[in-house]
Every structure is written in structure tokens, then in C-alpha cells.
Amino acid sequence: MSIPRSEHPFPQMMRGNWMNLNGEWEFEIDNSLSGKDKKFFLRDSLDSKITVPFCPESELSGIGNKDFMYCVWYRKEFTLPENFLGHRIILHFGAVDYISTVYINGIEVCTHKGGYTSFSTDITNYLKDGKNVICLCVEDNKNKYNQPSGKQSEKFESHGCFYTRSTGIWQTVWIEAVGSAYIANFHTFSDMENGVAMFKISLGGKGFIGKTLKAKASFESRSMGYSSTKIYGDNVYVSVPLDEIHLWDIGKGNLYDIVFSIWDGDKAIDSVLCYFGMRTFSFGVNGFEINGRTIFGRWVLDQGYYPDGIYTAPTDEALKDDILKSIELGFNGARLHEKVFEPRFLYWADKLGYPVWGEFPNWGFDISEFESIDSILPQWAEVIDRDFSHPSIIGWCPLNETDYPGYQKIQNPKVVKYLYEYTKKADPTRPVIDTSGFFHEVDCEVYDVHDYEQDYKLIEEYYSKLDRGIIQDITVRLPKWSGRQSYKGQPVFVSEYGGILWDMDNLPQGEESSWGYGDAPKSEDEFLDRFKNLTETFMNNPKICAICYTQLYDVEQERNGLMTYDRKHKFNPEVIRRINSQKAKIEK
């Protein structure tokens, strides 16, 4: 049996000695939550099989159970390759939803809370010669916990803009062999003025004090720079002057390779192949700037769902294809919406020069109570830490649509401000939006709005007085919000618009179960006219610096994508591309 998703899951940090644990695992549903008491972690087998890394709700898992699963168990036997012997062994989980308890050979070795971030643990001391057993217990009760869960449906069935749940393992599981002291993570900083790449390197293991860290950079296999430094703690800072500067930019995924290694005299203890990009992304007078040049964001909403894998792409090629099809349609980036995308997607975004916003699936999190910060901040901190060095990530946004008339719980200003301030301190190199859409608690550099008005003439009217500091976005138009916040004249980012319903299976208007914004167009020409008029109206406004169309493809019953759920174009992509590729006012 071939291993599904066999490619390296974390291409920004690759070692030669690693083993993919995807494929067939034993599996059992434990809705009585009694598995720990019954010591499932000591059993010789579980009652069924599952294909990892696909969640049990998906068809690719071999299970396809769409019902609630409050607790599930996994079991996998493995034997270490001979070349792993004499090394520390790290077990990695790409993502597991939601509360994980890991057992090795019947002994609990770690727990992790959070359904979207990677975690790892050193299992060396729990291993034995020959066969070893991983057992994983996952608790996932979206109706009980104050649990960030994004667009996963809290009801039995999908509805509106909520979709099939994703329980348990949904990203690659792997092990790797590292040194007694090893490189655990790194953050990249670009000193463009001096042509220097700077790195903060986090170390793991023990015995690294007094050793030497070396860094060798290259570009297209040509040596570009070298530096070394003594290690005095578990964080090491090193600067590498570069012989040549190749900027990462939109459509230009220029990436440097860099090898970090730890040396004890003339002996290498650990070595890892990484990559980075040299670029700046900031906010200027007219809007977003990359490498000091003003750009107009022609972005699209991407929710990271797949018909047969749900949260998990069936292949690595599918991740790449979503980006290529977006570019084909004339978009130059994306909002990665209500989900933390896997590192392989970010790798392709890095390679293809495709800017994205790093966001968090906050829906399901209680925004009304400050005490709830404990349910989101540790996970959000893990997102920033893991994805910091991806040049494709141009900004952070921890929250989305946190206040709206009809919501049972309204946002607590302290929560929004706290997450914003934490993000700015954790990464001062990128712009941050406090909460995407609706009511803001922070005067950010850019004014973010969601507007699904379908009449372009009204859109033109609502945003015609931005140069005088007057806006009529939804926070002004809805009586509940009128006067609650003030626009300070910032450039405007329309981070959601359009969402035009077009159901290919049920033309001309779609079934009642099909979901989108506004009245469905009666014909393809009417759809294209509406798309064109809305897009051009925003692009022709000199105070609007970026737009993001909802959305790239349909997801289940939500039929407002420019492609179907199985990624077929609904319209001639060249027509969409011509509309998107027009020069915006700020570019003229």
C-alpha cells in the first residue's frame, strides 16, 4: 500500500533521517469517553482501520462517518530504521483536532490542546528495540468546549457557511532523528539596506552550550554567505551577509536555501536544510507596500476544503493547483480563511510568489469573556511561531467577524485588543488587523470592511467620501452600530465582497439549499456584469488599497465560488482574469 501524502510535511526544515507514518492506522470511536479508564492505550488492537492523515469524516479516510465523534483513538506499530539509532527521536503531528494525548508503548508522553497547530515530542526514552506502538487519544466536543473550530458545523448537518467537521488527525504524522542538541525552529528577518539575512534560532535537546552554530546560505546552488557563532543559550542569533540579493515578490518566489548546523569541534551534532526569502512588507501612505513598492491587493478568499479530504488536500499537487488556478483568474494573493493552512500550502505560496494572510479559525471561541483568552492565545502563539519565516505571509489577523446583530455573544474589547497587541509584539515585521470585518477595537493602519452589497451603484455611494473621512460601511448602515466607531481616514481593505451565488448543478437560480449572497443572477452574462461592476467600483476608488473576493471555489452547500467544489471553472477564466487585472486607481 502506497503512503498517502508521502512528501515531506515541513519543507522549511528538512533533515535526511525522517520517516512518514501516514497510511493505515487502527482506529476506534469512543463516544462514551471511557477509553482511558478502559486503558485503550494498552490494547493490542482497535476495532477498525483508518487512512491517516485524513479525518474520519472524509471518504479518503476509509471511514466517512459524518456524525459527531466526541473521542477517537488511533494506534500504529512501527520499527525504527537502523540509521535512526544513536539519535534523539522526535515524533511530529502536523495537526490533530482537538485535545490530544500521546502514548508510546503504553506510557503517556505528552498532551496538546488545539486543532490547527503542529506539535512534537521527544520519544527517545520511551522506545524499545524492535516493534514500538504509538497510541493517540483525541477528544473533540465542539458543543462543550470553548473551542476554536472555524467553519466546522456545530449541528449534525452542514448549513449556511458551516461545513462538515474534521475530527482527529488531519495532517501528516512523522518521526525524525536529530542530534542530542538540535535546531528546533527559526525566525527570519530581512535587513534589506545592508543585504543581510538575520535569524533567531531556537534549540532543543541538551548539551548545546559552548558549541558552535554555523549557517551557510545559497541561491540556486550557488554559495551566497556564511556565518557562525558560539552558543550561549537556547536561542541563538546569527546574521548572514549575502553576496547577491534576490528579492521575493509577487509572482517571483525567489528563495534562498540555508543549512543550519551545530558543531562540537570538527563534529556535526545536528544539521537541517531550511529556506527563506528576502522581502519587506509594510503599510505606506496609499496602502500595502512590498519591497517599498505600493501594490493593490487583488485577493481571493480560500477556505482550504476538499470534497474527498475535507480539511486535508488529497495530494500535494492539489495544494499547488489551488494557487495556480487563483493566479490564472488574475488574483495576486489570498485570505486563508477560518483555518490554519498546512505548511505544504505555505511552501507552494512561497515558491510561487503568492502573498497570503495568516489567520485563525476563531469561530467557536467565546469572544465575550476575557477569561476565554486562555482558549485561543496559546494556539495563536503557536501559529505565529511556526509560520513566522514564510515570506508569503504578509500579515496577521487573529479574529474574523466577532460582532454582528443577532450574535448571541458580542465581542469583549479587551480580548480583541489583547490579541492585537500580542501579535504586534510577537511579530513587529508585519501588518496586523485586529478583527476582520465589522467592528474594530483598534485603529489599525488599514480600515478593514466586509461588504456584500450586490448593487455597485450603492457601493460607489457608500465609499465615495473616503477622502473626506466619511464611510458608510456596514457598521454605519446598521442601526445597532451607528456611531459606535469612527473612520480615521485610513486606506480601506475590503476583505470580503461579492459572494455571488452561482450553482452550476441547479441553474439558473440554484436550489434553496444552495447558499450565497444576494439574489442569484439569472444568466452567466448577468453574473459577469455584476462581478465586473463590483470589482471595478472598488478598484477605481483611490482610498481602497485591497479587495478580497468571496470566494475561490464552492464549499459544500455554499455555491458562491468562481470554481465548483471539485475545482472546475464556472466561467471562462480569461474573462475573470481580464477584470481582475485592470489597474487600480492607486496604481495609475
XYZ file of C-alpha atoms in Angstrom:
588
model
C 0.000 0.000 0.000
C 1.439 3.369 -1.040
C 1.742 6.079 1.610
C -0.739 8.941 1.098
C 0.701 12.451 1.273
C 4.209 10.967 1.253
C 6.041 14.260 0.605
C 7.976 15.952 3.430
C 5.323 17.758 5.509
C 7.544 20.639 6.633
C 9.809 21.678 3.742
C 11.085 24.744 5.579
C 13.019 22.426 7.927
C 14.145 19.130 6.382
C 16.510 16.500 7.720
C 17.716 13.438 5.854
C 16.614 10.993 8.566
C 12.828 11.122 8.724
C 10.002 8.604 8.307
C 6.450 9.281 7.202
C 3.869 7.488 9.384
C 0.862 8.160 7.148
C -1.149 5.237 5.850
C -3.123 2.573 7.662
C -3.649 3.020 11.409
C -6.015 1.205 13.757
C -8.974 3.325 14.815
C -11.889 3.309 17.258
C -14.653 5.745 18.176
C -15.089 6.253 21.938
C -18.216 8.377 22.366
C -18.661 7.079 25.916
C -15.304 8.738 26.785
C -14.325 5.624 28.704
C -11.276 4.630 26.666
C -8.767 5.977 29.153
C -10.455 4.149 32.026
C -10.536 1.005 29.900
C -6.848 1.507 29.068
C -7.219 1.542 25.277
C -3.572 2.645 25.205
C -2.557 -0.848 26.377
C -4.689 -2.816 23.919
C -3.169 -4.972 21.196
C -5.601 -3.650 18.599
C -8.515 -1.278 17.933
C -11.730 -2.248 16.204
C -11.297 -0.699 12.730
C -8.825 0.818 10.279
C -8.329 4.383 9.047
C -6.103 6.001 6.446
C -4.061 8.806 8.002
C -3.782 11.808 7.515
C -7.449 12.031 6.517
C -10.078 12.761 9.171
C -12.687 10.037 9.851
C -15.462 12.213 8.383
C -13.740 12.122 4.977
C -14.136 9.486 2.286
C -10.363 9.269 1.839
C -10.016 8.048 5.426
C -11.973 4.903 4.598
C -14.429 5.744 7.398
C -16.736 8.515 6.099
C -18.608 8.945 9.385
C -20.274 12.383 9.354
C -21.788 12.077 12.846
C -20.355 13.660 15.989
C -17.338 11.839 17.372
C -16.533 13.117 20.850
C -13.477 10.939 21.319
C -11.451 8.804 18.911
C -8.410 6.566 19.317
C -5.570 5.751 16.932
C -2.933 3.022 17.131
C 0.153 2.469 14.944
C 3.009 -0.021 15.162
C 6.388 0.982 13.764
C 10.039 -0.030 13.777
C 12.856 2.485 13.678
C 15.181 2.400 10.643
C 18.751 1.449 11.507
C 20.080 4.889 10.601
C 17.929 6.396 13.400
C 19.837 4.533 16.084
C 22.052 6.704 18.276
C 19.915 9.809 17.674
C 17.134 11.544 19.583
C 13.769 10.630 18.034
C 11.148 13.345 17.629
C 7.510 12.462 16.915
C 5.616 15.154 14.976
C 1.888 15.685 14.439
C 1.028 18.239 11.731
C -2.405 18.926 13.234
C -4.915 16.997 15.356
C -8.345 18.310 16.299
C -8.670 18.917 19.262
C -7.233 17.657 22.606
C -4.539 15.027 22.065
C -2.947 12.567 24.472
C 0.021 10.641 23.076
C 1.159 7.249 24.406
C 4.300 5.375 23.404
C 4.364 1.687 24.317
C 1.552 2.266 26.808
C 3.150 5.266 28.559
C 1.684 8.779 28.302
C 4.324 11.113 26.896
C 2.538 14.388 26.074
C -0.733 16.226 25.629
C -1.646 19.051 23.272
C -4.673 21.339 23.023
C -5.593 22.872 19.681
C -6.880 21.579 16.369
C -4.819 23.632 13.934
C -1.220 23.795 15.109
C 1.663 21.359 14.911
C 3.188 19.736 17.965
C 6.056 17.371 18.634
C 7.601 15.398 21.465
C 10.887 13.602 22.114
C 10.007 9.916 22.426
C 13.554 8.528 22.645
C 13.350 7.395 26.265
C 10.080 5.515 25.664
C 11.261 3.413 22.714
C 12.491 -0.155 22.740
C 14.265 -2.447 20.300
C 12.079 -3.802 17.520
C 8.372 -3.015 17.361
C 7.032 0.159 19.011
C 3.442 1.362 19.385
C 2.005 4.871 19.134
C -1.442 5.306 20.639
C -3.308 8.592 20.356
C -6.477 9.674 22.142
C -8.300 12.697 20.684
C -11.192 14.478 22.385
C -13.228 16.788 20.154
C -16.529 18.043 21.540
C -17.392 21.233 19.700
C -20.611 21.658 21.674
C -18.925 21.511 25.069
C -15.603 23.286 24.949
C -14.858 26.931 24.349
C -13.173 25.609 21.254
C -11.948 27.485 18.161
C -13.264 25.398 15.283
C -13.593 27.694 12.286
C -16.273 26.702 9.789
C -16.880 23.228 11.260
C -20.614 22.779 11.798
C -21.889 22.708 15.361
C -25.032 20.967 14.061
C -25.297 17.433 12.718
C -25.535 18.676 9.141
C -23.697 21.413 7.300
C -25.623 24.657 6.990
C -25.085 28.147 5.558
C -21.352 28.820 5.711
C -20.638 25.956 8.135
C -19.368 22.659 6.793
C -18.506 19.063 7.652
C -16.448 18.649 10.809
C -12.865 17.378 10.901
C -12.086 15.222 13.932
C -8.692 13.892 14.977
C -5.606 13.641 12.766
C -5.819 15.710 9.591
C -2.171 16.397 8.762
C 0.871 14.191 8.324
C 2.412 12.283 11.240
C 6.158 11.676 11.051
C 9.275 10.970 13.072
C 12.785 12.273 12.559
C 16.210 11.630 14.008
C 18.044 14.639 15.480
C 21.217 15.240 17.457
C 21.496 15.371 21.235
C 21.298 19.138 20.674
C 19.247 20.199 17.662
C 17.729 23.103 15.746
C 14.031 23.235 16.689
C 12.819 26.344 14.822
C 13.999 29.596 13.274
C 12.663 33.083 12.542
C 13.906 35.150 9.596
C 14.408 38.926 9.475
C 15.434 40.803 6.313
C 17.905 43.693 6.608
C 17.433 44.943 3.066
C 19.525 48.091 3.475
C 22.657 46.120 4.367
C 21.915 42.979 2.367
C 21.893 40.781 5.444
C 19.613 37.898 6.433
C 19.200 37.681 10.198
C 17.931 34.667 12.106
C 16.693 33.818 15.563
C 17.284 30.094 16.000
C 15.595 28.069 18.746
C 17.423 24.994 20.022
C 16.201 21.778 21.605
C 17.789 18.901 23.432
C 20.736 19.442 25.750
C 24.494 19.979 25.737
C 24.485 22.856 23.230
C 26.139 25.458 25.486
C 29.630 26.199 24.193
C 29.049 24.513 20.856
C 29.140 26.395 17.519
C 26.193 27.181 15.265
C 27.002 27.518 11.564
C 24.821 28.956 8.813
C 25.526 28.517 5.079
C 23.237 30.255 2.576
C 22.905 29.531 -1.138
C 20.717 30.573 -4.065
C 20.102 28.185 -6.955
C 23.002 26.050 -5.639
C 25.446 28.994 -5.630
C 27.039 29.926 -2.319
C 25.690 33.227 -1.003
C 27.060 33.660 2.502
C 28.330 32.065 5.684
C 28.362 32.886 9.368
C 28.996 31.136 12.665
C 28.586 31.947 16.346
C 29.105 30.396 19.752
C 26.011 29.060 21.527
C 25.309 30.527 24.970
C 21.626 29.685 25.382
C 18.615 28.014 23.787
C 18.067 30.983 21.442
C 20.871 31.903 19.046
C 21.061 34.991 16.842
C 23.107 34.912 13.654
C 23.467 37.318 10.702
C 24.477 36.168 7.228
C 25.721 38.831 4.760
C 24.501 37.835 1.283
C 26.641 38.115 -1.845
C 23.580 38.742 -4.006
C 20.086 39.992 -3.214
C 17.238 38.209 -4.999
C 14.001 39.730 -3.773
C 10.919 37.657 -3.041
C 7.993 39.402 -4.713
C 4.548 38.817 -6.159
C 4.964 36.191 -8.866
C 8.664 35.858 -8.044
C 9.175 33.181 -5.424
C 12.912 33.741 -5.011
C 14.024 31.537 -2.121
C 17.432 31.031 -0.574
C 18.446 27.696 0.902
C 20.247 27.776 4.213
C 21.801 24.953 6.212
C 21.938 25.427 9.974
C 24.206 23.055 11.865
C 25.528 22.579 15.405
C 29.195 21.635 15.762
C 31.297 20.284 18.593
C 34.780 20.995 17.326
C 35.001 19.293 13.932
C 31.977 17.033 14.554
C 28.471 17.970 13.351
C 25.861 17.161 16.004
C 22.792 18.262 14.043
C 22.052 19.721 10.619
C 18.853 20.883 8.940
C 18.114 22.267 5.465
C 15.871 25.345 5.559
C 14.871 28.154 3.209
C 13.985 31.840 3.480
C 13.023 34.820 1.347
C 14.293 38.397 1.357
C 11.474 40.912 1.229
C 9.757 43.639 3.200
C 6.026 44.091 3.572
C 4.686 47.199 5.237
C 1.950 49.764 5.167
C 2.507 53.098 3.426
C 0.519 56.259 2.719
C -1.556 54.671 -0.055
C -1.718 51.129 1.248
C 0.309 47.944 1.261
C 3.925 48.039 0.119
C 6.153 45.145 -0.839
C 9.858 45.915 -1.081
C 8.985 49.618 -0.867
C 6.555 49.491 -3.821
C 2.836 50.170 -3.428
C 0.699 47.250 -4.545
C -3.034 46.756 -4.949
C -4.242 43.562 -3.316
C -6.335 41.513 -5.743
C -7.016 38.756 -3.275
C -9.462 35.893 -3.005
C -10.979 34.009 -0.073
C -9.632 30.453 0.213
C -11.163 28.209 2.887
C -8.999 25.115 2.433
C -11.745 22.486 1.992
C -11.689 19.455 -0.316
C -14.632 17.222 -1.360
C -12.941 13.921 -0.518
C -10.485 15.023 2.199
C -12.461 17.854 3.885
C -9.636 19.683 5.737
C -6.892 17.672 4.023
C -5.861 18.026 0.390
C -5.826 14.615 -1.344
C -2.388 15.310 -2.821
C 0.404 17.847 -2.614
C -0.366 18.740 -6.218
C -3.891 19.801 -5.180
C -2.422 22.421 -2.852
C -0.271 23.835 -5.635
C -3.131 23.719 -8.151
C -5.389 25.900 -5.985
C -2.742 28.625 -6.067
C -2.114 28.248 -9.802
C -5.840 28.442 -10.560
C -6.168 31.537 -8.395
C -3.312 33.165 -10.324
C -4.956 32.063 -13.586
C -8.039 34.027 -12.511
C -5.960 37.176 -12.006
C -5.669 37.152 -8.231
C -2.317 38.013 -6.658
C -2.888 36.559 -3.188
C -5.435 35.178 -0.750
C -7.003 35.367 2.663
C -6.624 31.910 4.221
C -9.989 31.963 5.896
C -11.070 30.494 9.265
C -8.382 27.814 9.087
C -4.645 27.486 9.662
C -3.317 26.073 6.407
C -0.729 23.309 6.406
C 2.978 24.108 5.842
C 2.958 22.455 2.411
C 0.429 25.035 1.161
C 2.598 27.839 2.524
C 5.608 26.235 0.844
C 3.888 26.478 -2.544
C 2.804 30.044 -1.797
C 6.458 30.821 -1.014
C 7.654 29.104 -4.209
C 5.087 30.767 -6.463
C 5.323 34.294 -5.062
C 1.744 34.235 -3.762
C 1.037 36.546 -0.774
C -1.402 35.307 1.872
C -2.848 36.496 5.164
C -2.212 34.277 8.173
C -5.473 33.952 10.085
C -7.024 31.882 12.837
C -10.290 29.856 12.947
C -11.722 31.796 15.877
C -15.361 30.825 15.346
C -16.376 28.604 18.255
C -14.282 30.701 20.644
C -16.233 32.744 23.225
C -15.263 36.306 22.336
C -17.419 37.826 25.087
C -15.364 36.737 28.126
C -11.790 37.873 28.709
C -11.062 34.632 30.572
C -11.583 32.839 27.254
C -8.258 34.230 26.063
C -6.707 31.070 27.502
C -8.560 29.067 24.848
C -7.074 30.921 21.900
C -3.822 32.707 22.777
C -1.576 29.619 23.205
C -2.784 28.270 19.856
C -2.417 31.619 18.100
C 1.109 31.943 19.526
C 1.954 28.516 18.045
C 0.684 29.657 14.616
C 2.891 32.746 14.577
C 5.908 30.825 15.854
C 5.593 28.032 13.276
C 4.824 30.204 10.247
C 6.930 33.299 11.037
C 9.556 32.675 8.338
C 7.236 32.133 5.378
C 7.802 35.108 3.055
C 4.344 34.554 1.561
C 2.636 35.511 4.830
C 2.258 39.280 4.570
C 0.041 39.972 7.579
C -1.748 38.508 10.561
C -5.402 38.588 11.577
C -6.372 36.521 14.649
C -10.131 37.192 14.528
C -12.922 37.325 11.970
C -16.459 38.789 12.225
C -16.568 38.843 16.005
C -19.613 41.077 16.363
C -22.834 41.234 14.372
C -26.523 41.889 15.105
C -28.098 38.597 16.087
C -24.923 37.090 17.538
C -25.641 35.581 20.943
C -22.342 36.841 22.329
C -20.734 40.151 21.440
C -17.036 40.834 21.418
C -15.194 41.897 24.526
C -12.954 44.866 23.588
C -10.235 43.607 25.948
C -9.979 40.298 24.093
C -9.623 41.952 20.681
C -7.061 44.488 21.904
C -5.060 41.873 23.799
C -4.738 39.590 20.784
C -3.814 42.521 18.549
C -1.141 43.778 20.951
C 0.267 40.292 21.449
C 0.518 39.787 17.677
C 2.290 43.117 17.117
C 4.847 42.236 19.783
C 5.317 38.652 18.579
C 5.917 39.845 15.011
C 6.689 43.547 14.553
C 7.627 42.945 10.887
C 4.084 42.510 9.507
C 0.823 44.493 9.470
C -1.887 43.249 11.845
C -5.676 43.595 11.632
C -7.446 43.268 14.979
C -10.605 41.618 13.634
C -11.613 41.237 10.012
C -14.952 42.804 9.216
C -17.457 44.773 11.253
C -16.488 46.468 14.496
C -12.855 47.255 15.305
C -11.399 47.911 18.739
C -8.047 49.202 17.436
C -7.246 51.997 14.981
C -5.227 49.794 12.669
C -3.086 51.069 9.795
C -5.756 49.862 7.384
C -9.538 50.041 7.785
C -10.910 46.539 7.132
C -14.509 46.054 5.967
C -16.762 43.269 4.714
C -19.435 44.410 2.284
C -21.726 42.047 0.394
C -23.942 44.718 -1.131
C -24.703 43.485 -4.656
C -25.599 46.849 -6.235
C -22.412 48.507 -7.451
C -24.089 51.933 -7.559
C -24.760 51.704 -3.831
C -21.179 50.553 -3.263
C -19.987 53.600 -5.159
C -22.156 55.835 -2.975
C -21.148 54.217 0.322
C -17.431 54.712 -0.327
C -17.494 57.987 -2.296
C -16.498 60.244 0.608
C -13.489 58.364 1.973
C -11.195 61.272 1.057
C -13.250 63.412 3.484
C -13.052 60.857 6.269
C -16.629 59.618 5.769
C -17.506 55.963 5.235
C -20.826 54.147 5.009
C -19.742 50.581 5.593
C -21.990 48.091 7.351
C -21.092 49.451 10.809
C -22.715 52.749 9.790
C -25.618 51.327 7.788
C -26.882 49.031 10.574
C -28.747 50.911 13.340
C -27.175 48.796 16.102
C -23.717 50.030 15.198
C -24.384 53.569 14.009
C -21.989 55.923 15.772
C -20.157 53.101 17.539
C -16.854 53.560 15.729
C -15.250 56.276 13.660
C -13.292 56.078 10.444
C -9.963 57.906 10.737
C -9.243 58.260 7.044
C -7.056 55.165 6.660
C -6.780 53.340 3.331
C -9.586 50.756 3.139
C -9.179 46.997 2.709
C -12.447 45.400 1.522
C -11.527 41.958 2.828
C -14.805 40.326 1.753
C -17.094 41.257 -1.111
C -19.124 39.627 -3.856
C -20.046 36.115 -2.789
C -22.378 35.927 -5.789
C -24.442 32.729 -5.857
C -23.950 30.624 -8.993
C -24.913 26.978 -8.604
C -23.642 25.023 -11.603
C -25.727 21.973 -10.723
C -29.017 23.827 -10.400
C -29.070 26.706 -12.852
C -30.347 29.302 -13.223
C -31.023 30.132 -9.566
C -29.870 27.142 -7.559
C -31.745 25.055 -5.023
C -32.999 26.515 -1.770
C -30.177 24.660 -0.049
C -27.581 26.489 -2.136
C -26.100 29.375 -0.234
C -24.617 32.681 -1.356
C -25.100 36.432 -1.041
C -27.874 38.427 -2.676
C -30.254 37.313 -5.384
C -28.729 34.831 -7.795
C -28.078 36.177 -11.316
C -30.399 34.788 -13.988
C -27.651 34.213 -16.548
C -23.890 33.930 -16.924
C -23.782 37.389 -18.530
C -25.610 38.846 -15.549
C -23.141 37.201 -13.173
C -20.134 38.523 -15.082
C -21.605 42.023 -15.275
C -22.188 42.050 -11.534
C -18.707 40.698 -10.793
C -17.154 43.266 -13.143
C -19.119 46.227 -11.800
C -18.466 45.427 -8.142
C -14.768 44.780 -8.717
C -14.195 47.862 -10.866
C -16.080 50.107 -8.440
C -13.763 49.146 -5.610
C -10.634 49.259 -7.794
C -11.439 52.740 -9.089
C -11.655 54.234 -5.591
C -8.319 55.920 -4.696
C -8.765 55.210 -0.977
C -9.266 51.450 -1.412
C -5.942 49.625 -1.300
C -7.020 45.957 -1.495
C -10.050 43.779 -2.128
C -10.781 40.110 -1.487
C -13.470 38.275 -3.438
C -15.623 35.599 -1.788
C -14.630 33.028 -2.919
C -12.228 30.872 -4.963
C -14.362 27.698 -5.041
C -17.663 26.376 -3.691
C -17.627 24.584 -0.354
C -20.420 22.038 0.113
C -23.742 23.958 0.079
C -22.062 27.365 -0.247
C -22.179 27.916 -4.009
C -20.578 31.323 -4.450
C -17.157 30.256 -5.709
C -15.625 31.082 -9.060
C -14.966 27.344 -9.315
C -17.007 24.350 -8.267
C -16.084 22.346 -5.153
C -14.132 19.916 -7.344
C -12.212 22.872 -8.832
C -13.845 23.203 -12.249
C -14.057 26.734 -13.651
C -17.625 28.063 -13.750
C -16.714 30.801 -16.220
C -14.060 31.434 -18.825
C -11.043 32.125 -16.591
C -9.656 34.633 -19.079
C -12.756 36.819 -18.651
C -12.342 36.814 -14.864
C -8.614 37.460 -15.267
C -9.149 40.497 -17.508
C -11.475 42.049 -14.936
C -9.104 41.394 -12.038
C -6.005 42.527 -13.939
C -7.142 46.075 -14.641
C -5.036 48.769 -12.996
C -6.480 50.045 -9.754
C -6.651 53.766 -9.081
C -3.717 53.663 -6.654
C -1.587 52.037 -9.371
C -2.194 54.721 -12.013
